[in-house]
PDB file of C-alpha atoms and ligand atoms in Angstrom:
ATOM      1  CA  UNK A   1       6.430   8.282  47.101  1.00  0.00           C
ATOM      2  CA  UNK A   2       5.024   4.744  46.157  1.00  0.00           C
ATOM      3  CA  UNK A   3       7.102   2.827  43.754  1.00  0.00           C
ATOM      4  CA  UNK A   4       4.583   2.074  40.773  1.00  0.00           C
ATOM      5  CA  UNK A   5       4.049  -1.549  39.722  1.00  0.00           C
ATOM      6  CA  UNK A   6       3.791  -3.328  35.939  1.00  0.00           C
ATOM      7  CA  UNK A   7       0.887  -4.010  34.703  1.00  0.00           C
ATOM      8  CA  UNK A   8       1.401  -7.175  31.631  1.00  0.00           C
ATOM      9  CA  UNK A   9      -1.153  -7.337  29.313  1.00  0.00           C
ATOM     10  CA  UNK A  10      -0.767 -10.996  27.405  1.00  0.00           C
ATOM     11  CA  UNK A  11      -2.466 -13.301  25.090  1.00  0.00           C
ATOM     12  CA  UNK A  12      -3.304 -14.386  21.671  1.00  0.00           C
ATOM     13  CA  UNK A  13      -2.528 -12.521  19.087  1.00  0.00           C
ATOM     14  CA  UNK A  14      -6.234 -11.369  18.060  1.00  0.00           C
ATOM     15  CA  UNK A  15      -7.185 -11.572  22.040  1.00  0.00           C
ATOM     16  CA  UNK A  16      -7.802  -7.448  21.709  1.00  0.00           C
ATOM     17  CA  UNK A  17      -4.492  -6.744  23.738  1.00  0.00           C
ATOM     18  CA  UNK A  18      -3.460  -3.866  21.781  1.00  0.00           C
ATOM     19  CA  UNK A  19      -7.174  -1.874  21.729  1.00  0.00           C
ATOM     20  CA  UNK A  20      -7.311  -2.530  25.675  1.00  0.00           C
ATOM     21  CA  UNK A  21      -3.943  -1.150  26.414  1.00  0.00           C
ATOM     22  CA  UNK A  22      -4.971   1.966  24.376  1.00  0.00           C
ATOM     23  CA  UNK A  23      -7.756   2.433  26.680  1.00  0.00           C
ATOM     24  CA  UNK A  24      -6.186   1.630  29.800  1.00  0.00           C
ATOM     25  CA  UNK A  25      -3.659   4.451  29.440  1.00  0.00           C
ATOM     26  CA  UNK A  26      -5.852   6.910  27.602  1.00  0.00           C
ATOM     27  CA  UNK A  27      -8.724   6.183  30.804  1.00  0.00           C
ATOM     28  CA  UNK A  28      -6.743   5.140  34.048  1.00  0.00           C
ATOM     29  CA  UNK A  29      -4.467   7.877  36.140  1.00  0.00           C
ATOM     30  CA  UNK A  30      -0.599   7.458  36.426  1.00  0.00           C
ATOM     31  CA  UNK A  31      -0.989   4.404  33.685  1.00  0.00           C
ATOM     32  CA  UNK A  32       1.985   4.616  31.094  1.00  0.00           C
ATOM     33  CA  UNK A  33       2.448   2.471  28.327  1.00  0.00           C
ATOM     34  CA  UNK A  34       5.818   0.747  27.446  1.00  0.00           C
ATOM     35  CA  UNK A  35       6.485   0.910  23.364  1.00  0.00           C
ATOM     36  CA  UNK A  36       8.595  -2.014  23.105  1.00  0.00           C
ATOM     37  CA  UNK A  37      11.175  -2.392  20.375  1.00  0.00           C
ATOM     38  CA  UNK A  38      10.855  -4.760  17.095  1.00  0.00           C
ATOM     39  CA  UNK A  39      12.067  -5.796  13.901  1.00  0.00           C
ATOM     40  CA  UNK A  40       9.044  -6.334  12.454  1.00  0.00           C
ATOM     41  CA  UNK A  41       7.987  -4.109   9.453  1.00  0.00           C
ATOM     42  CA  UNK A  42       5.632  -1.118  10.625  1.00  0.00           C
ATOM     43  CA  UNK A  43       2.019  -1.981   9.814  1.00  0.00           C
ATOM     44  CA  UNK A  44       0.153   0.865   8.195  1.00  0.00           C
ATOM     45  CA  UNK A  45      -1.559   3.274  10.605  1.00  0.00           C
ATOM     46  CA  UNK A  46       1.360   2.424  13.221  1.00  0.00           C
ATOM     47  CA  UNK A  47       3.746   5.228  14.165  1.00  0.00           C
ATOM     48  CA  UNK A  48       7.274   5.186  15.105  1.00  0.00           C
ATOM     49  CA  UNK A  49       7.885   5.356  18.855  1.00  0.00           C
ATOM     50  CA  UNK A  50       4.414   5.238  19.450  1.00  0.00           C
ATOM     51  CA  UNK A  51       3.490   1.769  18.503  1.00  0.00           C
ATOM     52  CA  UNK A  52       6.877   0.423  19.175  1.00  0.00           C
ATOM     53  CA  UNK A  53      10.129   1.572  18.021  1.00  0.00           C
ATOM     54  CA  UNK A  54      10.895  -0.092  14.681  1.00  0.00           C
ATOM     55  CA  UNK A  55      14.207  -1.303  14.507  1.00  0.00           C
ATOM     56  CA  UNK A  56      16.414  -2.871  12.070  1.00  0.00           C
ATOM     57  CA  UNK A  57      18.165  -6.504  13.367  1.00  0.00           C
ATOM     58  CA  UNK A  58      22.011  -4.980  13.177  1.00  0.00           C
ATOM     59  CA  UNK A  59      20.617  -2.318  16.239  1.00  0.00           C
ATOM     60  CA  UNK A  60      18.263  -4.799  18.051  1.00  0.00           C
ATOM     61  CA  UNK A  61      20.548  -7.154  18.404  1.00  0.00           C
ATOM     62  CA  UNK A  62      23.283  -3.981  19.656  1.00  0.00           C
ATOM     63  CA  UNK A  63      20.085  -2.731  22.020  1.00  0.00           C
ATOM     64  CA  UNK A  64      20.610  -6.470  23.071  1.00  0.00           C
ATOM     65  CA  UNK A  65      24.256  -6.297  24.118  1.00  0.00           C
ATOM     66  CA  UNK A  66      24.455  -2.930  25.903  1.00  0.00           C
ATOM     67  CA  UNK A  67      21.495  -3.949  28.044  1.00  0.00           C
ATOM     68  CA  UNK A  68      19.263  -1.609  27.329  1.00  0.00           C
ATOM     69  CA  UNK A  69      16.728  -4.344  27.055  1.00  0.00           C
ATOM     70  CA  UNK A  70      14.781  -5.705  30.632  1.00  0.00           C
ATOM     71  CA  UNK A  71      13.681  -8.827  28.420  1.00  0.00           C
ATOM     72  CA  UNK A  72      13.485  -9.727  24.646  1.00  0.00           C
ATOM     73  CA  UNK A  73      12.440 -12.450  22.881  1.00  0.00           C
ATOM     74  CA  UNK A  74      11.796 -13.753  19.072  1.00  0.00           C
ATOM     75  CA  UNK A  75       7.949 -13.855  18.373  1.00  0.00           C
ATOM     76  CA  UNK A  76       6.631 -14.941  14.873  1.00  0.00           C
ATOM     77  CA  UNK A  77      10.057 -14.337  13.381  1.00  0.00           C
ATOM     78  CA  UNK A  78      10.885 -11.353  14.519  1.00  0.00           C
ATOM     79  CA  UNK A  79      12.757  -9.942  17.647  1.00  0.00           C
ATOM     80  CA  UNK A  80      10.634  -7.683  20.285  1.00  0.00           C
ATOM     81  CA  UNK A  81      12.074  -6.559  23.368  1.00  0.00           C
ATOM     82  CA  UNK A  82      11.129  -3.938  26.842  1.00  0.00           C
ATOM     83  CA  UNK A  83      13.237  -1.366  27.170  1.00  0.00           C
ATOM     84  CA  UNK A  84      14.527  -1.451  30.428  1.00  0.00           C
ATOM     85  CA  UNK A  85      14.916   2.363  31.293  1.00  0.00           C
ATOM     86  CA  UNK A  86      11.671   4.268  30.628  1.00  0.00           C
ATOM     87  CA  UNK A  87      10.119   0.716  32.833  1.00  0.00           C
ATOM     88  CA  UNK A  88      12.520   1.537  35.945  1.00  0.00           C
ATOM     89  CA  UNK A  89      12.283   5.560  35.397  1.00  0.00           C
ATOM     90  CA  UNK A  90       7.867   5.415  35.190  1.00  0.00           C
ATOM     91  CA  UNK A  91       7.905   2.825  38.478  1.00  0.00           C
ATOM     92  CA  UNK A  92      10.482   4.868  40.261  1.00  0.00           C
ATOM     93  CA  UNK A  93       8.002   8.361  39.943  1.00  0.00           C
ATOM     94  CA  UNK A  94       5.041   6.359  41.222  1.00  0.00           C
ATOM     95  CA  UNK A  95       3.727   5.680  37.871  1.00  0.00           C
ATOM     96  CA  UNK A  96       2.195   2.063  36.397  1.00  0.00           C
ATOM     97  CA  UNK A  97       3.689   1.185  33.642  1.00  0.00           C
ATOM     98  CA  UNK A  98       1.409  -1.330  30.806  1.00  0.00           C
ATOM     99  CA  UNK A  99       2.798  -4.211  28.767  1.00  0.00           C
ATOM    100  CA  UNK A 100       1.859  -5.954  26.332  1.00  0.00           C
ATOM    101  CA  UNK A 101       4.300  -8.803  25.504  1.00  0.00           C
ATOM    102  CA  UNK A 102       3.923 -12.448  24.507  1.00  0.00           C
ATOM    103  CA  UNK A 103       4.382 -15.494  27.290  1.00  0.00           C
ATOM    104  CA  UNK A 104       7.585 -15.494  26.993  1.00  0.00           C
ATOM    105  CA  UNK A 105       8.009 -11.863  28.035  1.00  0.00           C
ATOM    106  CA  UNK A 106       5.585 -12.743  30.599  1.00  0.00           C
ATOM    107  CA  UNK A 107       7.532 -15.277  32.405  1.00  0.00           C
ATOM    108  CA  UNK A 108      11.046 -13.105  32.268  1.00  0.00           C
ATOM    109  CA  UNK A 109       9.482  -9.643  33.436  1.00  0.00           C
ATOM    110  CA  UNK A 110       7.672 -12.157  36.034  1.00  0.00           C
ATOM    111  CA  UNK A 111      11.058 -12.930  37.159  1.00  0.00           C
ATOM    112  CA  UNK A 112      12.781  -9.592  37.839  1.00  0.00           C
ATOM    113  CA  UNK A 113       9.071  -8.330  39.315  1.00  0.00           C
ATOM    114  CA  UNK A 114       7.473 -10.540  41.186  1.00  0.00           C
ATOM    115  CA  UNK A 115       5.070  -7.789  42.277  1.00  0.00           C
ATOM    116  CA  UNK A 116       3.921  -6.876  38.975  1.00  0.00           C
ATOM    117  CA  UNK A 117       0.295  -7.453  38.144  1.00  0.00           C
ATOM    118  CA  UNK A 118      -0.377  -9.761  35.330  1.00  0.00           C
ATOM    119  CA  UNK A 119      -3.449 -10.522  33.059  1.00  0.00           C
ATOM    120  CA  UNK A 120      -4.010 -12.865  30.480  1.00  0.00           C
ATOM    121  CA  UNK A 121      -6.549 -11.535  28.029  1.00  0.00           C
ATOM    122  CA  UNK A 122      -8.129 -14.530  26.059  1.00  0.00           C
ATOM    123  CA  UNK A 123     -11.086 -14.094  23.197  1.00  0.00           C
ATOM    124  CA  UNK A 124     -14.593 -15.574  24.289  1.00  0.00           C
ATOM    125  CA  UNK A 125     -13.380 -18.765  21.590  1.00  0.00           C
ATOM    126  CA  UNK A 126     -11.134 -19.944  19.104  1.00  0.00           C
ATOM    127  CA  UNK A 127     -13.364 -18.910  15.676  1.00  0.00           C
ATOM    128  CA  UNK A 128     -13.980 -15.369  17.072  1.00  0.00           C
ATOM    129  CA  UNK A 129     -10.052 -15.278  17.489  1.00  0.00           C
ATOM    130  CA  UNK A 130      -9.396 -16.762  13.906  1.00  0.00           C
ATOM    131  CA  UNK A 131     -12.249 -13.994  12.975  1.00  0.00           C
ATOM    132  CA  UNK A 132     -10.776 -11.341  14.666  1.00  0.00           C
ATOM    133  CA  UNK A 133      -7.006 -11.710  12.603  1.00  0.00           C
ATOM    134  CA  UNK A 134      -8.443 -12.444   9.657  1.00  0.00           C
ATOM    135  CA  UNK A 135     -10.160  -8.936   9.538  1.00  0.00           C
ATOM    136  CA  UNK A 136      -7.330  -7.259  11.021  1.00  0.00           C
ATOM    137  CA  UNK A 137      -6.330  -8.151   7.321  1.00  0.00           C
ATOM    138  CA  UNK A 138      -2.660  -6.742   8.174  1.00  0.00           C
ATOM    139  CA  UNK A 139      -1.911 -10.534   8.024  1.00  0.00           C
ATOM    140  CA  UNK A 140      -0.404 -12.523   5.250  1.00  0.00           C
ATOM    141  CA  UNK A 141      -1.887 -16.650   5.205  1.00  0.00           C
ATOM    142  CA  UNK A 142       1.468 -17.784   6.345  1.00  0.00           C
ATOM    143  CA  UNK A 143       1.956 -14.891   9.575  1.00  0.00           C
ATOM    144  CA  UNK A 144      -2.218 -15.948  10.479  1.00  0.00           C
ATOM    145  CA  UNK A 145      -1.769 -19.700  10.427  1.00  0.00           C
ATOM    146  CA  UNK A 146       2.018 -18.571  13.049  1.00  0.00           C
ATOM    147  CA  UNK A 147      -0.323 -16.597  14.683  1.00  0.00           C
ATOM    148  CA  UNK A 148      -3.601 -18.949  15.165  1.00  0.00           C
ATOM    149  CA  UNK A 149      -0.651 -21.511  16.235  1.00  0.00           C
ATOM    150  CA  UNK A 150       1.052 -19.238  18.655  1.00  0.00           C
ATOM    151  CA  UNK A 151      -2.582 -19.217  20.616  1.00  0.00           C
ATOM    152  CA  UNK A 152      -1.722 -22.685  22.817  1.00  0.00           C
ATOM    153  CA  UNK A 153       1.638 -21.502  23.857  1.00  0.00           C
ATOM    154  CA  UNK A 154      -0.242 -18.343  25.216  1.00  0.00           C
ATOM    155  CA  UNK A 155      -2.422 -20.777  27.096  1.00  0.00           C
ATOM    156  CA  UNK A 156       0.096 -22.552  28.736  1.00  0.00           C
ATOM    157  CA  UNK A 157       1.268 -19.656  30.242  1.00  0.00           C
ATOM    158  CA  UNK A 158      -1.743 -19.648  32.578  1.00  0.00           C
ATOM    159  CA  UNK A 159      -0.182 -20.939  35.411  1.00  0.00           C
ATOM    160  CA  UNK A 160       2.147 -17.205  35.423  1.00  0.00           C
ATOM    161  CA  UNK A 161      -1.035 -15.108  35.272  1.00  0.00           C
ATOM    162  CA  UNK A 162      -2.782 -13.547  38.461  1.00  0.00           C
ATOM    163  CA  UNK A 163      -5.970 -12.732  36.680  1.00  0.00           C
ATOM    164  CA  UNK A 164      -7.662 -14.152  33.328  1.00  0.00           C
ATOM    165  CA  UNK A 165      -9.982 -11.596  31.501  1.00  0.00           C
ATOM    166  CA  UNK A 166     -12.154 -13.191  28.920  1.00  0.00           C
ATOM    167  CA  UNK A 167     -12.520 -10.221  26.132  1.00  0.00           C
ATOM    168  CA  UNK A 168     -15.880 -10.162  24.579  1.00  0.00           C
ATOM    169  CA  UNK A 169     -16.620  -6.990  24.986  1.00  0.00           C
ATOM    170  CA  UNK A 170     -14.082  -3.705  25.006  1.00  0.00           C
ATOM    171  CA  UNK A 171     -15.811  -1.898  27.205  1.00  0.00           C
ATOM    172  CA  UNK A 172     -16.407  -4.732  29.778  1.00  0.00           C
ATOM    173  CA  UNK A 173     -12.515  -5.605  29.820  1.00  0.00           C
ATOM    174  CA  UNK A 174     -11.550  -2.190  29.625  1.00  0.00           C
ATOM    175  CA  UNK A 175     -13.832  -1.744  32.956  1.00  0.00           C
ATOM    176  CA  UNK A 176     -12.422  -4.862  34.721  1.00  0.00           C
ATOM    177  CA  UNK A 177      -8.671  -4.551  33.989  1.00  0.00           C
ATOM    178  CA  UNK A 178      -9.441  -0.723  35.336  1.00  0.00           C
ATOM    179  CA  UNK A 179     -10.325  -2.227  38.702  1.00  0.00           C
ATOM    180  CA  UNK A 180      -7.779  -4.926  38.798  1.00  0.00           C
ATOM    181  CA  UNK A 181      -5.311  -1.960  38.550  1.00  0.00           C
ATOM    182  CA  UNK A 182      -7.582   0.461  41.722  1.00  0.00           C
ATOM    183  CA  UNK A 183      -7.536  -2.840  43.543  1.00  0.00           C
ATOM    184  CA  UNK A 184      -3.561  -3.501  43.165  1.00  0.00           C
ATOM    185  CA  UNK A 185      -2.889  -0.185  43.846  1.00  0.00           C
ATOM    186  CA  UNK A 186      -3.698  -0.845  47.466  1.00  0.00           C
ATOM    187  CA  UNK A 187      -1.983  -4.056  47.699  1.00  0.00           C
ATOM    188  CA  UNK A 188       0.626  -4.263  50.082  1.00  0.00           C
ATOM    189  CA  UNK A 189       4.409  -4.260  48.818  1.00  0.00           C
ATOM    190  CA  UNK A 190       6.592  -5.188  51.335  1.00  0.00           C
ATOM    191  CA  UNK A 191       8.643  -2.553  53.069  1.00  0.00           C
ATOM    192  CA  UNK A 192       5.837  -0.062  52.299  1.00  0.00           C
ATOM    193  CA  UNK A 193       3.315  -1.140  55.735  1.00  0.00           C
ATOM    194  CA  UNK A 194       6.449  -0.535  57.415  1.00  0.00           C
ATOM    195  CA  UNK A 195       7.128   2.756  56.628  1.00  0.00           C
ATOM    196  CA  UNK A 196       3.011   3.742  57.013  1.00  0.00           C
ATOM    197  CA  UNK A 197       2.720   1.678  60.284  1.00  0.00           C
ATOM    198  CA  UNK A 198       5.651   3.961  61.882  1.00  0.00           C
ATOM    199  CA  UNK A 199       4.114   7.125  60.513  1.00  0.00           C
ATOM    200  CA  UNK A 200       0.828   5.451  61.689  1.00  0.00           C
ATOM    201  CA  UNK A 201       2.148   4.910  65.367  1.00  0.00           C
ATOM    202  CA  UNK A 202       3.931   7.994  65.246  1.00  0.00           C
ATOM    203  CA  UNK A 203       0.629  10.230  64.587  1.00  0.00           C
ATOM    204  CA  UNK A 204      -1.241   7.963  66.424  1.00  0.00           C
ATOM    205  CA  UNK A 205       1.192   8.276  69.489  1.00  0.00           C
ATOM    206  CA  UNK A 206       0.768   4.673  69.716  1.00  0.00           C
ATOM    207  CA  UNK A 207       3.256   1.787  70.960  1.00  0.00           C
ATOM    208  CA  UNK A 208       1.862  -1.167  69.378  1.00  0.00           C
TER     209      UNK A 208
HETATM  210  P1  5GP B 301       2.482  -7.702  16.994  1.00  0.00           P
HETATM  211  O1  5GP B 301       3.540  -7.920  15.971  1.00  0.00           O
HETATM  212  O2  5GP B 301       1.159  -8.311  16.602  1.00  0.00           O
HETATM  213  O3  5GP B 301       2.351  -6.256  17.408  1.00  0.00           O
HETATM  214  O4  5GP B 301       2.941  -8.487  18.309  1.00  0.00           O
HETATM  215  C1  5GP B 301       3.260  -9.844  18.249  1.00  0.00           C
HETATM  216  C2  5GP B 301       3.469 -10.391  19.644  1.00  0.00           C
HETATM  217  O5  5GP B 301       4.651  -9.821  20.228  1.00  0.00           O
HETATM  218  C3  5GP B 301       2.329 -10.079  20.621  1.00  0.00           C
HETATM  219  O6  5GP B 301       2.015 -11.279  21.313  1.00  0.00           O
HETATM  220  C4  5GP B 301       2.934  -9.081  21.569  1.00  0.00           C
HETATM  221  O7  5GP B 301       2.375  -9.193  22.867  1.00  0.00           O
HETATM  222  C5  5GP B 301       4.387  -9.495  21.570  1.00  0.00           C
HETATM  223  N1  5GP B 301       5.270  -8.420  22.008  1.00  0.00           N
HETATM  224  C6  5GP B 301       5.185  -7.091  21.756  1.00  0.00           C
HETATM  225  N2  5GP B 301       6.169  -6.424  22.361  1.00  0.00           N
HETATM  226  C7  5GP B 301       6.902  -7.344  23.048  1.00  0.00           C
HETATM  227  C8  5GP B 301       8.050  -7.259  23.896  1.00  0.00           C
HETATM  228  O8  5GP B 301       8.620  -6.203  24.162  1.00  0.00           O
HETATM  229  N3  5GP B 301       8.525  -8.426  24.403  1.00  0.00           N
HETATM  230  C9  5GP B 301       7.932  -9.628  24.153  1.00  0.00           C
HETATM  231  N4  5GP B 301       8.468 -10.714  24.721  1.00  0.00           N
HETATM  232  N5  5GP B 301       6.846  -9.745  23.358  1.00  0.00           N
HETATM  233  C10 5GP B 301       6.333  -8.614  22.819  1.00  0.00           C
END
């Protein structure tokens, strides 16, 4: 079986990252998403282990020791980190696995999977953005203004991105990060062609 690849989903806070990771795994096949772990306090309407798995800092910072994180980082004063087994356990059945993490997480997942696929998701401007958090109204003045600041750090992380969708309209990005992921899927990852080129040859009964 194909190993799967990682899909990571970053951007400004406000860039619609959250809604188009929803839709990616609710409308594209084999397309798992990976709840990360936080600190921060659980927004209303999240749920535990679904959103992320809300954790106080005594066992983050444990989670952080033992290893079980692939990457973590500190984002707007609190800690967030990937779990590192349900990643390597989806990609080794075959499945994708979707992340949504901050530049930082970017650049360290980047790292340790250089074949990953990875998307920047940016709003069509900067007062649709401040818009956009400001009627997510989940925000107190002093998290926005950490969060409206946070948006050129996410920008210089351009250079680690392999594609740049421009979200100003769900459907639209839903539909073009959906074909990003049909087109990567037949991307060729190393030792794979040489496993299909034998079998190839082999059926074929060629000697090339
Ligand atoms: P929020 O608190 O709004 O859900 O997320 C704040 C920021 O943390 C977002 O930019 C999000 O992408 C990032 N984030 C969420 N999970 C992770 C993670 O596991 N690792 C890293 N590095 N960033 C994350």
């Amino acid at each position: 079986m194909r190993r799967g690849f990682p899909i990571v989903i970053s951007g400004p806070a406000g860039s619609g990252k959250t809604s188009l990771c929803q839709r990616i795994v609710r409308g594209v096949r084999r397309v798992r998403y990976s709840v990360s772990a936080t600190t921060r306090p659980m927004r209303p309407g999240e749920r535990k282990g679904r959103d992320y798995h809300f954790l106080d800092e005594r066992t983050f910072k444990q989670w952080i020791r033992v290893g079980r994180f692939c990457e973590w980082a500190k984002v707007h004063d609190y800690y967030y980190g990937t779990p590192k087994d349900f990643l390597e356990e989806t990609l080794f059945n075959g499945n994708q696995v979707i992340l949504d993490v901050d530049y930082q997480g970017r650049r360290a997942i980047r790292k340790e999977y250089p074949d990953g696929v990875y998307i920047l998701i940016l709003p069509p401007s900067f007062p649709i953005l401040q818009k956009r958090l400001r009627k997510r109204g989940t925000e107190t003045q002093e998290s926005l203004q950490k969060r409206l600041k946070g948006v050129e750090k996410e920008l210089k992380g351009l250079e680690n991105s392999d594609y740049l969708v421009i979200n100003r309209n769900l459907s639209k990005a839903v539909e073009a990060i959906r074909t990003i992921i049909l087109a990567e899927g037949f991307r060729e990852r190393g030792v794979q062609l040489n496993i299909l080129t034998k079998a190839w040859r082999k059926k074929m009964g060629v000697n090339l």
